[in-house]
Amino acid sequence: MGVFSVIYWRRSSRIPSVGPGGLLLVLLFLWGSTPEPGYAQADAQADSARVVEIQLQRAVIAMRSGASPREARARLDRVLTLAPDHAEALHLRARVHLALQAPQQAMQDAERALQLTGTHVATYATLVEAARQVGDRPRAVEALEAAMAAVDDTSPHHLRLSWSALQLEHYDHAEALARVALRRQPYRAAPYQHLARVFMRTDRAADAAFILHQGLERGVLQASGVVDDVDLRTLATHPLVAPFLER
């Protein structure tokens, strides 16, 4: 509402004249009611932050469902359009790229996320897998070594890193990580099976059978976890394993 509009409104309306002083007050009021540019910018930033948070949450939900990796990627693309240096979004999109069999893009996002965060075990785990899949073994080994230096006993990524180490034929790392995973989660079948696979890969069938025996005896590992596993089924007749499979 400009000055001339105010004057026209004052003349055309039937309310009493406000006088010169009143007109000045009206103009001051109208001027003060106009938002300053700084406030508009702050509101835009707040709206952008809300969009980022919502899209990130929905991307995580889509990832956890396991059925919508493309939806997750689309939402993470939007987050990173608004916030290109969002390390968590980069890490999550790297994982989604792996799920979509796009290891080169996964590697790029993981590298960028690590530039922003310095050290992040989960991102290193993703980078190891991505680099191995694109055939960059030196970078995969380098990332594995960095993950080994950063991981601690509270991390949930030991089994994932151990699997990558096994694929890279770093058997010492694979065994060490698998043992930590088994110590942390003795109630899960996967650590028993994986450690047994590591032993089989290094020609230690007796050690593999002993680990399977422990899992079977504790009721954590089922017979199918042995006979249906291509790496372990040859142990079905081992004296430490066979009695549990005959029940």
GROMACS .gro file of C-alpha atoms in nm:
model
  247
    1MET     CA    1   0.000   0.000   0.000
    2GLY     CA    2   0.184   0.314  -0.120
    3VAL     CA    3   0.160   0.674  -0.003
    4PHE     CA    4  -0.079   0.774  -0.280
    5SER     CA    5  -0.301   0.475  -0.201
    6VAL     CA    6  -0.318   0.586   0.162
    7ILE     CA    7  -0.410   0.940   0.059
    8TYR     CA    8  -0.677   0.811  -0.180
    9TRP     CA    9  -0.814   0.580   0.084
   10ARG     CA   10  -0.830   0.865   0.332
   11ARG     CA   11  -1.017   1.091   0.090
   12SER     CA   12  -1.259   0.832  -0.044
   13SER     CA   13  -1.356   0.676   0.288
   14ARG     CA   14  -1.624   0.816   0.515
   15ILE     CA   15  -1.423   0.791   0.836
   16PRO     CA   16  -1.315   1.120   0.993
   17SER     CA   17  -0.993   1.276   0.871
   18VAL     CA   18  -0.692   1.179   1.074
   19GLY     CA   19  -0.502   1.497   1.001
   20PRO     CA   20  -0.136   1.538   0.907
   21GLY     CA   21  -0.014   1.386   1.231
   22GLY     CA   22  -0.249   1.089   1.200
   23LEU     CA   23  -0.143   1.029   0.842
   24LEU     CA   24   0.219   1.017   0.955
   25LEU     CA   25   0.130   0.755   1.216
   26VAL     CA   26  -0.050   0.546   0.954
   27LEU     CA   27   0.250   0.560   0.724
   28LEU     CA   28   0.485   0.465   1.005
   29PHE     CA   29   0.260   0.173   1.097
   30LEU     CA   30   0.248   0.045   0.740
   31TRP     CA   31   0.624   0.081   0.702
   32GLY     CA   32   0.685  -0.108   1.025
   33SER     CA   33   0.451  -0.391   0.926
   34THR     CA   34   0.655  -0.478   0.617
   35PRO     CA   35   0.884  -0.778   0.689
   36GLU     CA   36   1.254  -0.702   0.673
   37PRO     CA   37   1.459  -0.903   0.421
   38GLY     CA   38   1.649  -1.074   0.704
   39TYR     CA   39   1.330  -1.220   0.848
   40ALA     CA   40   1.217  -1.348   0.508
   41GLN     CA   41   1.555  -1.514   0.458
   42ALA     CA   42   1.539  -1.674   0.802
   43ASP     CA   43   1.191  -1.810   0.727
   44ALA     CA   44   1.314  -1.955   0.397
   45GLN     CA   45   1.606  -2.120   0.572
   46ALA     CA   46   1.376  -2.266   0.837
   47ASP     CA   47   1.144  -2.404   0.567
   48SER     CA   48   1.443  -2.557   0.386
   49ALA     CA   49   1.567  -2.718   0.708
   50ARG     CA   50   1.221  -2.867   0.771
   51VAL     CA   51   1.210  -3.010   0.418
   52VAL     CA   52   1.557  -3.161   0.467
   53GLU     CA   53   1.457  -3.322   0.796
   54ILE     CA   54   1.130  -3.461   0.660
   55GLN     CA   55   1.286  -3.598   0.342
   56LEU     CA   56   1.572  -3.754   0.539
   57GLN     CA   57   1.333  -3.928   0.777
   58ARG     CA   58   1.122  -4.061   0.490
   59ALA     CA   59   1.432  -4.182   0.309
   60VAL     CA   60   1.538  -4.378   0.617
   61ILE     CA   61   1.189  -4.533   0.640
   62ALA     CA   62   1.207  -4.631   0.273
   63MET     CA   63   1.551  -4.787   0.327
   64ARG     CA   64   1.441  -4.983   0.630
   65SER     CA   65   1.143  -5.123   0.443
   66GLY     CA   66   1.386  -5.272   0.194
   67ALA     CA   67   1.130  -5.236  -0.082
   68SER     CA   68   1.184  -4.878  -0.196
   69PRO     CA   69   1.552  -4.800  -0.268
   70ARG     CA   70   1.457  -4.577  -0.562
   71GLU     CA   71   1.221  -4.378  -0.344
   72ALA     CA   72   1.495  -4.343  -0.084
   73ARG     CA   73   1.737  -4.219  -0.349
   74ALA     CA   74   1.488  -3.964  -0.482
   75ARG     CA   75   1.433  -3.824  -0.134
   76LEU     CA   76   1.806  -3.814  -0.062
   77ASP     CA   77   1.863  -3.639  -0.397
   78ARG     CA   78   1.623  -3.369  -0.281
   79VAL     CA   79   1.801  -3.337   0.054
   80LEU     CA   80   2.136  -3.299  -0.115
   81THR     CA   81   1.999  -3.043  -0.360
   82LEU     CA   82   1.904  -2.828  -0.061
   83ALA     CA   83   2.206  -2.921   0.152
   84PRO     CA   84   2.495  -3.046  -0.067
   85ASP     CA   85   2.726  -3.096   0.234
   86HIS     CA   86   2.484  -3.305   0.440
   87ALA     CA   87   2.718  -3.587   0.546
   88GLU     CA   88   2.447  -3.820   0.675
   89ALA     CA   89   2.249  -3.791   0.351
   90LEU     CA   90   2.563  -3.863   0.150
   91HIS     CA   91   2.635  -4.170   0.361
   92LEU     CA   92   2.279  -4.297   0.324
   93ARG     CA   93   2.273  -4.234  -0.050
   94ALA     CA   94   2.598  -4.429  -0.085
   95ARG     CA   95   2.427  -4.727   0.077
   96VAL     CA   96   2.126  -4.686  -0.152
   97HIS     CA   97   2.354  -4.676  -0.456
   98LEU     CA   98   2.503  -5.008  -0.345
   99ALA     CA   99   2.154  -5.155  -0.314
  100LEU     CA  100   2.080  -5.031  -0.667
  101GLN     CA  101   2.404  -5.187  -0.796
  102ALA     CA  102   2.565  -4.852  -0.867
  103PRO     CA  103   2.899  -4.892  -0.684
  104GLN     CA  104   3.074  -4.607  -0.866
  105GLN     CA  105   2.817  -4.355  -0.739
  106ALA     CA  106   2.828  -4.520  -0.397
  107MET     CA  107   3.203  -4.474  -0.387
  108GLN     CA  108   3.175  -4.104  -0.479
  109ASP     CA  109   2.917  -4.033  -0.210
  110ALA     CA  110   3.111  -4.227   0.053
  111GLU     CA  111   3.433  -4.042  -0.030
  112ARG     CA  112   3.255  -3.707  -0.004
  113ALA     CA  113   3.092  -3.804   0.327
  114LEU     CA  114   3.432  -3.898   0.469
  115GLN     CA  115   3.577  -3.564   0.358
  116LEU     CA  116   3.309  -3.397   0.569
  117THR     CA  117   3.321  -3.623   0.875
  118GLY     CA  118   3.682  -3.741   0.885
  119THR     CA  119   3.624  -4.087   1.031
  120HIS     CA  120   3.299  -4.280   1.018
  121VAL     CA  121   3.312  -4.658   1.044
  122ALA     CA  122   2.981  -4.720   0.865
  123THR     CA  123   3.087  -4.500   0.574
  124TYR     CA  124   3.421  -4.678   0.553
  125ALA     CA  125   3.234  -5.009   0.543
  126THR     CA  126   3.028  -4.882   0.249
  127LEU     CA  127   3.340  -4.751   0.077
  128VAL     CA  128   3.515  -5.089   0.113
  129GLU     CA  129   3.226  -5.266  -0.058
  130ALA     CA  130   3.189  -5.005  -0.331
  131ALA     CA  131   3.560  -4.991  -0.411
  132ARG     CA  132   3.582  -5.371  -0.421
  133GLN     CA  133   3.287  -5.390  -0.660
  134VAL     CA  134   3.435  -5.137  -0.902
  135GLY     CA  135   3.765  -5.323  -0.895
  136ASP     CA  136   3.964  -5.064  -0.701
  137ARG     CA  137   4.129  -5.310  -0.464
  138PRO     CA  138   4.393  -5.066  -0.328
  139ARG     CA  139   4.123  -4.819  -0.220
  140ALA     CA  140   3.912  -5.101  -0.075
  141VAL     CA  141   4.206  -5.227   0.133
  142GLU     CA  142   4.293  -4.873   0.241
  143ALA     CA  143   3.934  -4.813   0.355
  144LEU     CA  144   3.931  -5.149   0.536
  145GLU     CA  145   4.249  -5.057   0.724
  146ALA     CA  146   4.100  -4.719   0.819
  147ALA     CA  147   3.784  -4.891   0.943
  148MET     CA  148   3.990  -5.138   1.145
  149ALA     CA  149   4.171  -4.849   1.311
  150ALA     CA  150   3.846  -4.671   1.396
  151VAL     CA  151   3.612  -4.955   1.493
  152ASP     CA  152   3.560  -5.039   1.861
  153ASP     CA  153   3.380  -5.315   2.049
  154THR     CA  154   3.053  -5.118   2.062
  155SER     CA  155   3.026  -5.090   1.682
  156PRO     CA  156   2.754  -5.289   1.503
  157HIS     CA  157   2.964  -5.313   1.186
  158HIS     CA  158   3.210  -5.592   1.271
  159LEU     CA  159   3.030  -5.861   1.075
  160ARG     CA  160   2.989  -5.640   0.768
  161LEU     CA  161   3.356  -5.544   0.772
  162SER     CA  162   3.457  -5.906   0.829
  163TRP     CA  163   3.263  -6.012   0.521
  164SER     CA  164   3.443  -5.747   0.314
  165ALA     CA  165   3.778  -5.854   0.456
  166LEU     CA  166   3.699  -6.213   0.359
  167GLN     CA  167   3.621  -6.107   0.002
  168LEU     CA  168   3.950  -5.918  -0.010
  169GLU     CA  169   4.132  -6.227   0.126
  170HIS     CA  170   4.248  -6.041   0.435
  171TYR     CA  171   4.185  -6.341   0.653
  172ASP     CA  172   4.344  -6.211   0.973
  173HIS     CA  173   4.115  -5.908   0.967
  174ALA     CA  174   3.817  -6.124   0.875
  175GLU     CA  175   3.877  -6.357   1.170
  176ALA     CA  176   3.943  -6.079   1.421
  177LEU     CA  177   3.629  -5.889   1.323
  178ALA     CA  178   3.415  -6.205   1.319
  179ARG     CA  179   3.532  -6.300   1.669
  180VAL     CA  180   3.430  -5.959   1.801
  181ALA     CA  181   3.092  -5.992   1.631
  182LEU     CA  182   3.039  -6.334   1.792
  183ARG     CA  183   3.141  -6.204   2.133
  184ARG     CA  184   2.900  -5.912   2.103
  185GLN     CA  185   2.607  -6.110   1.961
  186PRO     CA  186   2.628  -6.473   2.075
  187TYR     CA  187   2.249  -6.498   2.039
  188ARG     CA  188   2.260  -6.455   1.659
  189ALA     CA  189   2.332  -6.733   1.409
  190ALA     CA  190   2.515  -6.514   1.157
  191PRO     CA  191   2.839  -6.467   1.356
  192TYR     CA  192   2.876  -6.845   1.407
  193GLN     CA  193   2.822  -6.913   1.039
  194HIS     CA  194   3.051  -6.637   0.923
  195LEU     CA  195   3.340  -6.725   1.154
  196ALA     CA  196   3.307  -7.087   1.041
  197ARG     CA  197   3.329  -6.969   0.678
  198VAL     CA  198   3.646  -6.778   0.758
  199PHE     CA  199   3.797  -7.095   0.905
  200MET     CA  200   3.691  -7.302   0.604
  201ARG     CA  201   3.848  -7.049   0.368
  202THR     CA  202   4.178  -7.090   0.556
  203ASP     CA  203   4.165  -7.472   0.566
  204ARG     CA  204   4.077  -7.496   0.935
  205ALA     CA  205   3.781  -7.732   0.917
  206ALA     CA  206   3.821  -7.848   1.277
  207ASP     CA  207   3.794  -7.490   1.406
  208ALA     CA  208   3.492  -7.431   1.182
  209ALA     CA  209   3.321  -7.744   1.314
  210PHE     CA  210   3.388  -7.636   1.673
  211ILE     CA  211   3.226  -7.296   1.613
  212LEU     CA  212   2.923  -7.459   1.451
  213HIS     CA  213   2.905  -7.703   1.744
  214GLN     CA  214   2.886  -7.409   1.984
  215GLY     CA  215   2.604  -7.244   1.789
  216LEU     CA  216   2.409  -7.569   1.757
  217GLU     CA  217   2.457  -7.663   2.122
  218ARG     CA  218   2.332  -7.322   2.237
  219GLY     CA  219   2.026  -7.352   2.015
  220VAL     CA  220   2.118  -7.037   1.826
  221LEU     CA  221   2.213  -7.210   1.500
  222GLN     CA  222   1.969  -7.441   1.324
  223ALA     CA  223   2.060  -7.748   1.117
  224SER     CA  224   1.952  -7.564   0.802
  225GLY     CA  225   2.220  -7.305   0.874
  226VAL     CA  226   2.474  -7.577   0.803
  227VAL     CA  227   2.325  -7.800   0.535
  228ASP     CA  228   2.190  -7.509   0.326
  229ASP     CA  229   2.517  -7.318   0.333
  230VAL     CA  230   2.739  -7.397   0.037
  231ASP     CA  231   3.054  -7.319   0.238
  232LEU     CA  232   2.957  -7.523   0.544
  233ARG     CA  233   2.759  -7.824   0.425
  234THR     CA  234   3.071  -8.041   0.401
  235LEU     CA  235   3.087  -8.023   0.781
  236ALA     CA  236   2.750  -8.195   0.818
  237THR     CA  237   2.924  -8.528   0.879
  238HIS     CA  238   3.184  -8.393   1.120
  239PRO     CA  239   3.161  -8.563   1.466
  240LEU     CA  240   3.108  -8.226   1.636
  241VAL     CA  241   2.823  -8.132   1.404
  242ALA     CA  242   2.651  -8.450   1.283
  243PRO     CA  243   2.474  -8.541   1.614
  244PHE     CA  244   2.281  -8.211   1.606
  245LEU     CA  245   2.173  -8.262   1.244
  246GLU     CA  246   2.036  -8.610   1.314
  247ARG     CA  247   1.785  -8.492   1.573
   0.00000   0.00000   0.00000
